[in-house]
Coordinates of C-alpha atoms in Angstrom, one line a residue:
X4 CA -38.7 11.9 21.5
X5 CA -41.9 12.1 19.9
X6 CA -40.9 9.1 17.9
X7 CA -40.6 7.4 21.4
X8 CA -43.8 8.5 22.5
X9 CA -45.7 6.8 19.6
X10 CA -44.6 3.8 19.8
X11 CA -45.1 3.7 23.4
X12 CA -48.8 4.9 22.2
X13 CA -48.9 1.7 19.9
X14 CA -47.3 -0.6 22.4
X15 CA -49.9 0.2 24.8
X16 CA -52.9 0.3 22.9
X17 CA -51.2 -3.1 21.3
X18 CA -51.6 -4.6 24.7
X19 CA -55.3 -3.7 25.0
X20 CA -56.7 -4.9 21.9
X21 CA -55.0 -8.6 22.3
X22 CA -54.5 -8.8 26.2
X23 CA -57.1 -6.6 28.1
X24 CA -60.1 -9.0 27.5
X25 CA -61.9 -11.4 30.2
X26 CA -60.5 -14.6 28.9
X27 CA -56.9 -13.0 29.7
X28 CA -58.0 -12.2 32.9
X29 CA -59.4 -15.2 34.6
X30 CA -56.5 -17.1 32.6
X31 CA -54.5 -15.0 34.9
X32 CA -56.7 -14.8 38.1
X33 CA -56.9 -18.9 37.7
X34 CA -52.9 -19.4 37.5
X35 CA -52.4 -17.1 40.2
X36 CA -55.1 -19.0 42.2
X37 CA -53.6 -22.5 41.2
X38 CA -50.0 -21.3 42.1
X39 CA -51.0 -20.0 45.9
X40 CA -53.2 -23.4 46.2
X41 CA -50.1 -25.3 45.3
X42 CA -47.3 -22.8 47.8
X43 CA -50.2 -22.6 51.0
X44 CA -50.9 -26.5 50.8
X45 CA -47.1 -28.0 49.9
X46 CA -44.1 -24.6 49.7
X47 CA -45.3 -22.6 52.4
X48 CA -42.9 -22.8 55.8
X49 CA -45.9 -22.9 57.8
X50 CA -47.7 -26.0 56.4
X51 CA -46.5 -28.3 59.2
X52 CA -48.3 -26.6 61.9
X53 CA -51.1 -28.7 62.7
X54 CA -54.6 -27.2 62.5
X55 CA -57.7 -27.4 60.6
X56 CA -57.0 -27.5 56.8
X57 CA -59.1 -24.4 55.9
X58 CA -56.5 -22.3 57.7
X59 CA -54.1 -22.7 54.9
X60 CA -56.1 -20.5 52.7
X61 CA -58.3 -18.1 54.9
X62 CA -58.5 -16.3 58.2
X63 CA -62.1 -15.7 57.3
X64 CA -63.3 -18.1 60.2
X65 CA -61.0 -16.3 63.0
X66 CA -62.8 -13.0 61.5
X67 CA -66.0 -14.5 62.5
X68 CA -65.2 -15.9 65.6
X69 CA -63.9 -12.6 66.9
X70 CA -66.9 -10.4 65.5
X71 CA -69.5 -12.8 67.1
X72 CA -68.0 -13.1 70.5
X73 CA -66.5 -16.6 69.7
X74 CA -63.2 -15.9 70.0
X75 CA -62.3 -17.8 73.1
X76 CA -64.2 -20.4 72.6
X77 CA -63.4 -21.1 69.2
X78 CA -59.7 -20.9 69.7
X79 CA -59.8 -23.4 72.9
X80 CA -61.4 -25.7 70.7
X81 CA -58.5 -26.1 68.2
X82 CA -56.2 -26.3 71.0
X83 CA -57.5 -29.2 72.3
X84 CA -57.9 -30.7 69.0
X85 CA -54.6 -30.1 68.1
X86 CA -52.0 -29.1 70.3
X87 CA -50.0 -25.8 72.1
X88 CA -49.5 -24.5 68.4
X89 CA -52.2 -24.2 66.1
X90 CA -52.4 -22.3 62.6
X91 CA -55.1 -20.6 62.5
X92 CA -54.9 -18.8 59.0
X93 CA -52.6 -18.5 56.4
X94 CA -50.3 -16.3 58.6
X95 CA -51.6 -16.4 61.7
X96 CA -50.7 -18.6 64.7
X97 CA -52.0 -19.6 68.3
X98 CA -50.2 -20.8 70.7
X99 CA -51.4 -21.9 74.8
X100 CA -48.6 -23.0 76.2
X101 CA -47.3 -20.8 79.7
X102 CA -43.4 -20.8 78.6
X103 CA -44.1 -19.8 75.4
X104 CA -46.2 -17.3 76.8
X105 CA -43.6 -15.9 78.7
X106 CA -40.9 -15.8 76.3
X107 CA -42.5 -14.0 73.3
X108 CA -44.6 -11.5 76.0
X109 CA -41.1 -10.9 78.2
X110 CA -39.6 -8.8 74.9
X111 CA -40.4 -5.7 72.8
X112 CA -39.2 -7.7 70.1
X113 CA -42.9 -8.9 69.1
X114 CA -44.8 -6.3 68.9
X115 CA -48.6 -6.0 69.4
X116 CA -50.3 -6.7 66.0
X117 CA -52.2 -3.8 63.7
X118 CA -55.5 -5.6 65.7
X119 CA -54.8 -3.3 68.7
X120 CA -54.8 -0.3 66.0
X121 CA -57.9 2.4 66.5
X122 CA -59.0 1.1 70.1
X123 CA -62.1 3.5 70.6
X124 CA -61.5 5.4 67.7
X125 CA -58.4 7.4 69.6
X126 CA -54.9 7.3 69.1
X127 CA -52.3 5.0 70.0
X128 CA -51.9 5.0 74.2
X129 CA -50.1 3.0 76.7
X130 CA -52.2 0.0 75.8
X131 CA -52.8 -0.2 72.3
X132 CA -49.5 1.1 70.9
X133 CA -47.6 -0.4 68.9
X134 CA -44.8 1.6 69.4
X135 CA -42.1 0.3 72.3
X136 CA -40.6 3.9 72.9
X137 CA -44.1 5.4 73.3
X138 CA -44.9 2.4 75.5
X139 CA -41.9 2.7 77.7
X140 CA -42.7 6.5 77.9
X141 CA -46.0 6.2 79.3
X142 CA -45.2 3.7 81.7
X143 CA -42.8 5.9 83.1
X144 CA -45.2 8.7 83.3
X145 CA -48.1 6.7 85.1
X146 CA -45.1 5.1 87.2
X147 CA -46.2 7.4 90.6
X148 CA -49.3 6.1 90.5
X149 CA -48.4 2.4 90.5
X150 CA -45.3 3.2 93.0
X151 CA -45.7 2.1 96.8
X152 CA -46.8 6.3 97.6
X153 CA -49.1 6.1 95.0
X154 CA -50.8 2.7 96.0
X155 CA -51.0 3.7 99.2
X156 CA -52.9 7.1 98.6
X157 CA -55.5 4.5 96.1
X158 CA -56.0 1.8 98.7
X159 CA -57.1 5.1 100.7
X160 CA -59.4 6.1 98.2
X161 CA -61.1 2.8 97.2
X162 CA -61.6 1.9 100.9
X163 CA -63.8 4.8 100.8
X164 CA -65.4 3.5 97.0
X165 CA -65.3 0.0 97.0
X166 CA -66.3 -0.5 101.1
X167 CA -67.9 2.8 102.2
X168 CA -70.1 3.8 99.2
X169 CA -71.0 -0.2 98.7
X170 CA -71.4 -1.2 102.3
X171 CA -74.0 1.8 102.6
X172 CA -76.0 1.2 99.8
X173 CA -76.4 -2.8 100.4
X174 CA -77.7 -2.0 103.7
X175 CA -79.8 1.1 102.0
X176 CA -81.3 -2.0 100.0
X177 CA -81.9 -4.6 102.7
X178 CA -83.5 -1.8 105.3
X179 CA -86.2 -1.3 101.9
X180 CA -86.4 -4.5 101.1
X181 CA -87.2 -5.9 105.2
X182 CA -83.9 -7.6 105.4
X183 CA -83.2 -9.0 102.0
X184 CA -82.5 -7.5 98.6
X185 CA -82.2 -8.5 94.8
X186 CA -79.4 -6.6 92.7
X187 CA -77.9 -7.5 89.8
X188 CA -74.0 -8.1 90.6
X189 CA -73.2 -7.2 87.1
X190 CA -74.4 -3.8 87.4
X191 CA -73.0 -3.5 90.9
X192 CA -69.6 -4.3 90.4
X193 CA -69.5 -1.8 87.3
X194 CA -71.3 0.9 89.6
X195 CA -67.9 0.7 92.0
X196 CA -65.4 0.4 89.3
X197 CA -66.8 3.3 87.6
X198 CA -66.6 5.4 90.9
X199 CA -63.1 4.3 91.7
X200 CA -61.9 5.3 88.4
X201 CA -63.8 8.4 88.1
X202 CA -61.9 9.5 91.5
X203 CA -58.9 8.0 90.5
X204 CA -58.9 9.1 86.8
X205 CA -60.2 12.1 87.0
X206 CA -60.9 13.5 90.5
X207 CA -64.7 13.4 90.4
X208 CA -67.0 11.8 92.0
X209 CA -69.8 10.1 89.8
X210 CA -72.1 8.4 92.0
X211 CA -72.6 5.5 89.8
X212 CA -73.3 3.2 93.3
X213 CA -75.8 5.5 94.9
X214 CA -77.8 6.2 91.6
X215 CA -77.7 2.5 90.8
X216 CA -76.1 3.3 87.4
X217 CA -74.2 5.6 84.9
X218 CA -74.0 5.9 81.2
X219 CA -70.1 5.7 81.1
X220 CA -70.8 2.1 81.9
X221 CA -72.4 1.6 79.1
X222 CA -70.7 3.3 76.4
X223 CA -67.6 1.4 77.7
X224 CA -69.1 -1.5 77.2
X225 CA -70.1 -0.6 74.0
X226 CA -67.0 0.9 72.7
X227 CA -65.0 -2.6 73.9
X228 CA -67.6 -4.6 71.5
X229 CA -67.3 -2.3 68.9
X230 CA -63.4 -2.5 68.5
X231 CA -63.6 -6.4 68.4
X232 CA -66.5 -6.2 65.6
X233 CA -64.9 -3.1 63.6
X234 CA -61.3 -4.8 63.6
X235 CA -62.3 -8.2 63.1
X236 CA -63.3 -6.9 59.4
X237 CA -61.1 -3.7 58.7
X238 CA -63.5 -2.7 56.5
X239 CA -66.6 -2.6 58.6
X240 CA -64.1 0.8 60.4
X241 CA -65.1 2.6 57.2
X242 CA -68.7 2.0 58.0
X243 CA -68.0 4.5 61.2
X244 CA -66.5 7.5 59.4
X245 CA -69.7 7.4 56.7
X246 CA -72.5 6.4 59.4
X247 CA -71.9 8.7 62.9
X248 CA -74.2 6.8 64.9
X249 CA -72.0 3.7 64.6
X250 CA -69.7 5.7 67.2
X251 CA -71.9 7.1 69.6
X252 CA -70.4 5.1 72.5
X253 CA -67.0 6.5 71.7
X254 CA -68.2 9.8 71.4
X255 CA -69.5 10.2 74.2
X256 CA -67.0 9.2 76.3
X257 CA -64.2 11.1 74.6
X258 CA -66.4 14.2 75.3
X259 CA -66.5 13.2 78.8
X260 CA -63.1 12.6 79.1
X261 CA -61.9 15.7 77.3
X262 CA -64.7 17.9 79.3
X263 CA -62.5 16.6 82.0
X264 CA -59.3 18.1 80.9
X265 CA -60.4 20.7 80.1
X266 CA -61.5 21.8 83.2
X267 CA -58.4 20.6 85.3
X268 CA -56.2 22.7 82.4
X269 CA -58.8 25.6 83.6
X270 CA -58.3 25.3 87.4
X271 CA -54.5 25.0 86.9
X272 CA -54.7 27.8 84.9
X273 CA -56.6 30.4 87.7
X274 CA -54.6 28.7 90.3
X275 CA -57.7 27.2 91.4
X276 CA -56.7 23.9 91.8
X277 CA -56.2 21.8 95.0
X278 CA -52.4 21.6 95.9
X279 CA -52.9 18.0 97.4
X280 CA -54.8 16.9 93.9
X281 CA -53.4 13.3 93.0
X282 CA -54.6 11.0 90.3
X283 CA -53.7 9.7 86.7
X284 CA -55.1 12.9 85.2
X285 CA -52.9 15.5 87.3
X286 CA -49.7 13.1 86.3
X287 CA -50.4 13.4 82.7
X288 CA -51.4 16.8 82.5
X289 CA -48.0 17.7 84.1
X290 CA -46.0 15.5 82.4
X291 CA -43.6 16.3 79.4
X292 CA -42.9 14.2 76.5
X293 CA -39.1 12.9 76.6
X294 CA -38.8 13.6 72.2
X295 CA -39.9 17.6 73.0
X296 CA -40.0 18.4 76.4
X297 CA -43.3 19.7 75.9
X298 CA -46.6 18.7 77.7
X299 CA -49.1 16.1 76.3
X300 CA -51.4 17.6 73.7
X301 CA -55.1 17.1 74.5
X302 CA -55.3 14.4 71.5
X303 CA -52.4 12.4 73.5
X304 CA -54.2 13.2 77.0
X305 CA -57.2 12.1 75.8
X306 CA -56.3 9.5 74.5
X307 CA -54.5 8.1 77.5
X308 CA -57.6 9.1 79.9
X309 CA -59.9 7.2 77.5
X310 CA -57.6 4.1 77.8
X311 CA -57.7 4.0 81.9
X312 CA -61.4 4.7 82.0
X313 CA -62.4 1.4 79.8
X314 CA -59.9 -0.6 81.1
X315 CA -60.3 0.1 85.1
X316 CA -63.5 0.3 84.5
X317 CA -64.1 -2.5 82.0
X318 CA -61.4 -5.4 83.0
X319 CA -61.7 -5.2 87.6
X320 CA -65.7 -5.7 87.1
X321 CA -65.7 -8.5 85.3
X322 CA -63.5 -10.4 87.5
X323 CA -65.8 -9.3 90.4
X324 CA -68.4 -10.3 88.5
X325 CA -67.0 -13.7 87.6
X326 CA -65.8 -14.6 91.1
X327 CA -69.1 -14.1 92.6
X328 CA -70.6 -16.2 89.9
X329 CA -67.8 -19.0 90.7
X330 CA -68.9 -18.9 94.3
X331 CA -72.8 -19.3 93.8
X332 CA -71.9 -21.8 91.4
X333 CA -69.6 -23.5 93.7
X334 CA -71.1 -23.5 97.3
X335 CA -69.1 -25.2 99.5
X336 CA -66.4 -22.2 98.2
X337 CA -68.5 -19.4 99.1
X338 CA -69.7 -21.2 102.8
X339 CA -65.8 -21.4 103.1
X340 CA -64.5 -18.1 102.2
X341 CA -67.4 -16.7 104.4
X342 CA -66.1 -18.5 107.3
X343 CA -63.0 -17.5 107.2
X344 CA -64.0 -14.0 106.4
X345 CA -65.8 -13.9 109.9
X346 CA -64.0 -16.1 112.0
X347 CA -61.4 -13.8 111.7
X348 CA -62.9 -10.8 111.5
X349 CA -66.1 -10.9 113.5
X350 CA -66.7 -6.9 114.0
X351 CA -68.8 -5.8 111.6
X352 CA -67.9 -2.3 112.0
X353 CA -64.2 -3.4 111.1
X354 CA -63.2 -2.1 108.1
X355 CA -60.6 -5.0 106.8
X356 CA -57.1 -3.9 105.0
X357 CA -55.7 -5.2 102.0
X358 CA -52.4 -5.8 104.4
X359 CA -54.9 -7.8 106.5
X360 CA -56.6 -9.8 103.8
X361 CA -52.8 -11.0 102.3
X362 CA -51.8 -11.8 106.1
X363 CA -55.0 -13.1 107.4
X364 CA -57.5 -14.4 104.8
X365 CA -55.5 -17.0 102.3
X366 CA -58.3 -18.7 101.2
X367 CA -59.7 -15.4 99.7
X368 CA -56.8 -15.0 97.9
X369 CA -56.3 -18.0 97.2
X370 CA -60.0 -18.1 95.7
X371 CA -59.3 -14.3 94.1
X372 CA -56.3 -16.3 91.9
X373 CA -58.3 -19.4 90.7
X374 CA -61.0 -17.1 89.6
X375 CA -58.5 -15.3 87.8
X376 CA -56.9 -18.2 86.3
X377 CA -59.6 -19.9 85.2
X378 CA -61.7 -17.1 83.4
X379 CA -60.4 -14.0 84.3
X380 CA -61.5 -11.0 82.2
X381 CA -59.5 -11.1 78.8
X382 CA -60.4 -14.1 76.6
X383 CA -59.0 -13.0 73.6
X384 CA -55.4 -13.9 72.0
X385 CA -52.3 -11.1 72.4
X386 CA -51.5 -11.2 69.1
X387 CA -47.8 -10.5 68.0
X388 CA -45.8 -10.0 64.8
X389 CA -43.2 -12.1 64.1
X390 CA -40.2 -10.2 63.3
X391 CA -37.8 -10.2 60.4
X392 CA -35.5 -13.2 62.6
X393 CA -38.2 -14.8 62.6
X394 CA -39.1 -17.2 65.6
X395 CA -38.4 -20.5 66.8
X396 CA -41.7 -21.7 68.9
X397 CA -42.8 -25.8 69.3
X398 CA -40.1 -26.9 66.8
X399 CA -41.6 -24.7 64.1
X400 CA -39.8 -22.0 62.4
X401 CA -42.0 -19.0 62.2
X402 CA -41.3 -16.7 59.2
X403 CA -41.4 -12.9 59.2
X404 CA -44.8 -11.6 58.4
X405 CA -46.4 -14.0 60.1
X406 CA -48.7 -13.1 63.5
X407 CA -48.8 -15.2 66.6
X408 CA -51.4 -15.2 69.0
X409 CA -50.8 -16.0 72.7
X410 CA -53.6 -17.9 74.5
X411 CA -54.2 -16.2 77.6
X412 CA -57.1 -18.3 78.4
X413 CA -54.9 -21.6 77.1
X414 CA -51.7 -20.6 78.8
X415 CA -53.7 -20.7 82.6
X416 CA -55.0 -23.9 81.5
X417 CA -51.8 -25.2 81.2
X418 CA -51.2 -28.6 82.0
X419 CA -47.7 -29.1 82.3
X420 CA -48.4 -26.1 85.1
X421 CA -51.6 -26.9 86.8
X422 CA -52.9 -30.2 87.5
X423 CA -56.1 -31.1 86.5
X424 CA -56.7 -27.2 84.8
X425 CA -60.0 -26.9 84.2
X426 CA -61.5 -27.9 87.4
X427 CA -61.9 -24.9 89.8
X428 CA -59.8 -25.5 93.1
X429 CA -59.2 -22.7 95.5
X430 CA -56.9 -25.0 97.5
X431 CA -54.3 -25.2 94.6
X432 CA -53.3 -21.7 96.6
X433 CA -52.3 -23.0 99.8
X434 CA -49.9 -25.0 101.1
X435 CA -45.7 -24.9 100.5
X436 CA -46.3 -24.3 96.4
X437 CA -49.1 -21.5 96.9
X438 CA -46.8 -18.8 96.4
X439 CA -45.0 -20.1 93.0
X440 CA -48.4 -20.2 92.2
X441 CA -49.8 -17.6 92.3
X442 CA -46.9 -16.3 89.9
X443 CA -48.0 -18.8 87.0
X444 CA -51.6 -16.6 87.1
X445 CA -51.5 -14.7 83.5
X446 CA -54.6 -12.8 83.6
X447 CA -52.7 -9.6 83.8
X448 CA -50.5 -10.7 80.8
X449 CA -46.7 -10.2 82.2
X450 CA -43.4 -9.1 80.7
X451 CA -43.3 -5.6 79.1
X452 CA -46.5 -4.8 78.4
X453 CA -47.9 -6.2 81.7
X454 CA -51.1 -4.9 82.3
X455 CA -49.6 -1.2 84.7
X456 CA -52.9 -1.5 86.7
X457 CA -52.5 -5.1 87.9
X458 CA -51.9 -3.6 92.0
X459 CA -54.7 -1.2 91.7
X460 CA -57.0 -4.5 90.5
X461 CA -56.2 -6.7 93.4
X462 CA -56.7 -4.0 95.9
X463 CA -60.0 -3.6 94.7
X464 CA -60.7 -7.2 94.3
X465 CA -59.6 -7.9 97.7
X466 CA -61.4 -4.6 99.8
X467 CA -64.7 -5.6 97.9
X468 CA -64.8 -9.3 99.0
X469 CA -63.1 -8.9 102.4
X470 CA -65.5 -6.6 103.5
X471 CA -68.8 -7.2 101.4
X472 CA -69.0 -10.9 102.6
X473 CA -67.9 -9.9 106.3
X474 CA -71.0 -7.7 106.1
X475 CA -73.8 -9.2 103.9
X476 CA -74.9 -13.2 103.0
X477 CA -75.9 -13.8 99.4
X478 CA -77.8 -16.4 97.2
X479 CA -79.3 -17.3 93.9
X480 CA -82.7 -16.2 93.5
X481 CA -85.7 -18.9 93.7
X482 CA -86.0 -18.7 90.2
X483 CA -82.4 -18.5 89.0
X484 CA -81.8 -21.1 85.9
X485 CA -78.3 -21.6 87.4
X486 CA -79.2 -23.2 90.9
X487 CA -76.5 -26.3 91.1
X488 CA -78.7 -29.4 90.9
X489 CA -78.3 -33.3 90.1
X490 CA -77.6 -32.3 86.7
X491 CA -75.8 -29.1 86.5
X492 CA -73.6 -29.3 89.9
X493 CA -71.8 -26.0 89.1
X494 CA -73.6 -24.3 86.8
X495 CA -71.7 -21.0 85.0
X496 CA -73.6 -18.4 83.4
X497 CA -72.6 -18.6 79.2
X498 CA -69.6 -15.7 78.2
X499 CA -68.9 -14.0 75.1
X500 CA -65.5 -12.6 74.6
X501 CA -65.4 -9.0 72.6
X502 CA -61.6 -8.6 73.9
X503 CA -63.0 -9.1 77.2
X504 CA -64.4 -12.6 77.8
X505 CA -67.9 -11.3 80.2
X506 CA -71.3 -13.3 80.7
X507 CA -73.6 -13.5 77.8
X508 CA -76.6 -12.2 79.4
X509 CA -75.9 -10.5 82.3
X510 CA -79.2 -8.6 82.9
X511 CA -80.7 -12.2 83.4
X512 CA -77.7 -14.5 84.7
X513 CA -76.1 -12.0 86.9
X514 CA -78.8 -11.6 89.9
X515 CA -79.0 -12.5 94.1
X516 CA -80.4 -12.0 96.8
X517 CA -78.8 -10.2 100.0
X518 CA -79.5 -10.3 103.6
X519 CA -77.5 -8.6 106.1
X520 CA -75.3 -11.0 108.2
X521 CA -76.4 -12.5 111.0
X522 CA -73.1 -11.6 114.1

């Protein structure tokens, strides 16, 4: 034995003296470089996807895009350079085509990529996992709240957010400001969302619409930046576990969240709680997890709470915020949405029903979907893995290991679905193919992991407009730099996409004026 061990001893230091040295190195580094030139450009199985050549070799430019708000831009522009299916890095693939779309998003069998891993710093929930049987789990827990019952009971409670609260503090604006008004629709629509989810999610009321403002907004917004920026660069999440302030946002709203908790687990505790108590807090605090028949722990409650307060809040505003910049940039919309609004409903005290608005306004919803379709709130790419079978997408044969994003934004732009897809048409809506439609609409993602919150999104979508544009007229300011002219007939504030695709500036794009309604 000890025989063996010295000449092991030798062998090794052997190695050292005539190996271990730089010139043996970059010899080494060089062939291995040389060889992967040589298998990306002419052996590897995805060489035939079209794209820009640099792809072959690094996803260094996707990293960018994503960290500096590119993303959707960036991959729209090599789709209409080079097709439905672009490579977009050594293993990583786009594609923007709706059927495609549909089949790789209607199966568990892709699942989400390690992108979605560490969303605001908290543990896997129903819309970041990976997982399918923690997916399937969760859905079924938050199913009574998406159920008929349960939609019911919310269009209840955001009649009360989204038309009481918001009615009463435009005209608390226009009675101070003689008849007219300047808000910032940005910070408006966030106000409600964040009050409908904080009765919703939590059962409290925050009061974000009468104070004008509250800081969950903007550590939300904060915390959806930062997972784009801190996962576009893996290493950059190391950065937050060595410097605290990087993750203030998160902090602070999963002490929020888990003050929240802990005081429902209190007032359940003493008995103290109201019997008739009914939102997505209450249904996973007495839910049981299938694997142990236990309850949720707080890490998983938390985790789950944190999830529906940036995405209720996050996602519904920024569709409200978009379709009222669609119909200031597009006039002879918002003159015909009004009308309709108030032809049929001309009582101002009527408070309108989202029954009503799907039986009695169509070219609202017709003008909800198109804004939906063409920007939406999510500008980013679902990214999937590609599993060990492999997948057959375009003609191309994509291996195992390999990542494919869909193109949300790509796949409602669709041409062999919509005609002429990038102009913004209302009217698309209407008529005998309306219906159908309104089906090919993707901003809610479909299949399995379908966005759970898609009916509680339209209901507020439709009570806010119904009502606020019964009630209230609104313009551009006098000096808005996005007043359609000779030049610019539909101007469209700029958007950055951090997961969500928002406006760039919204502090100085996102501002009108409001008058009460003339009856």
């Amino acid at each position: 034995m000890d025989g063996l061990i010295k000449l092991a001893e030798l062998s090794y230091s052997y190695i050292l003296k005539n190996y271990y040295n730089k010139k043996a190195l970059y010899t080494v580094l060089c062939a291995y470089g040389v060889f992967k030139t040589i298998y990306l450009a002419f052996i590897d199985p995805l060489r035939k996807v079209p794209g820009p050549w640099y792809a072959r070799f690094s996803k260094i430019p996707v990293r960018y895009a994503q960290f500096s708000g590119e993303t959707q831009r960036y991959f729209q522009s090599l789709h209409d350079k080079y097709g439905p299916i672009v490579r977009a890095g050594p293993r990583t693939l786009s594609c923007s085509s709706s059927k495609e779309f549909k089949q790789v998003m209607s199966t568990y069998r892709y699942k989400k990529s390690t992108i979605y891993e560490g969303f605001a710093n908290v543990h896997p929930n129903i819309f970041s996992t990976r997982d399918e049987t923690l997916n399937k789990t969760r859905r079924r827990q938050v199913g009574p709240a998406v159920s008929q019952k349960g939609l019911k009971l919310i269009e209840s409670l955001v009649s009360s957010v989204c038309v009481d609260s918001a009615d009463t503090k435009l005209d608390e604006l226009t009675q101070e400001g003689s008849g007219s008004a300047e808000i910032n629709y940005f910070n408006f629509f966030q106000n409600i969302t964040t009050d409908v989810v904080g009765e919703l999610g939590f059962g409290i009321k925050i009061g974000a619409v009468q104070n004008e403002g509250h800081p969950i907004s903007g550590w939300i917004n904060g915390v959806v930046k930062n997972s784009m920026k801190f996962n576009s660069f893996p290493l950059l999440k190391k950065f937050q576990r060595i410097m605290p302030g990087l993750s203030n946002n998160e902090n602070n709203l999963k002490n929020l969240c888990m003050g929240q908790i802990k005081q429902r687990q209190e007032l359940i505790k003493n008995n103290s709680l109201d019997p008739n108590t009914y939102d997505v807090l209450q249904i996973y605090v007495t839910a049981t997890n299938p694997s142990t028949n236990k309850p949720l722990s707080d890490d998983e409650l938390l985790t789950e709470i944190v999830a529906v307060s940036v995405v209720g809040i996050h996602t519904t505003s920024i569709t409200m915020t978009w379709m009222m910049a669609y119909l200031m940039a597009y006039p002879e919309v918002y003159r015909k949405l009004v009308q309709e609004i108030r032809t049929t409903f001309p009582d101002r005290n009527k408070k309108i029903t989202i029954s009503e608005v799907k039986e009695k306004l169509p070219y609202l919803v017709a003008t909800i979907h198109e804004v939906l379709r063409v920007v939406g709130s999510h500008g980013n790419n679902l990214f999937r893995d590609i599993p060990k079978e492999g997948l057959e997408i375009h003609g191309f044969n994509i291996p195992y290991k390999s990542e494919i994003g869909m193109f949300l934004p790509g796949a409602n732009l669709d041409s062999s679905v919509w005609e002429d897809p990038k102009t913004f048409n209302p009217d698309r809506f209407l008529g005998d193919d309306g219906d159908r439609l309104k089906k090919e609409v993707l901003a809610f993602s479909t299949g399995v992991r379908m966005c759970p919150g898609k009916d509680f999104s339209m209901i507020q979508l439709y009570l806010v407009f119904a009502n606020m544009f019964k009630n209230f007229d609104f313009s551009l300011p006098a000096d808005s730099k996005l007043i359609p002219n000779s030049k610019n007939s539909h101007p469209i504030p700029n958007d950055i996409t951090y997961i969500t695709r928002l406006p760039a500036n919204p502090q100085a794009d996102c501002n009108v004026v409001i008058t009460k309604a003339l009856n």
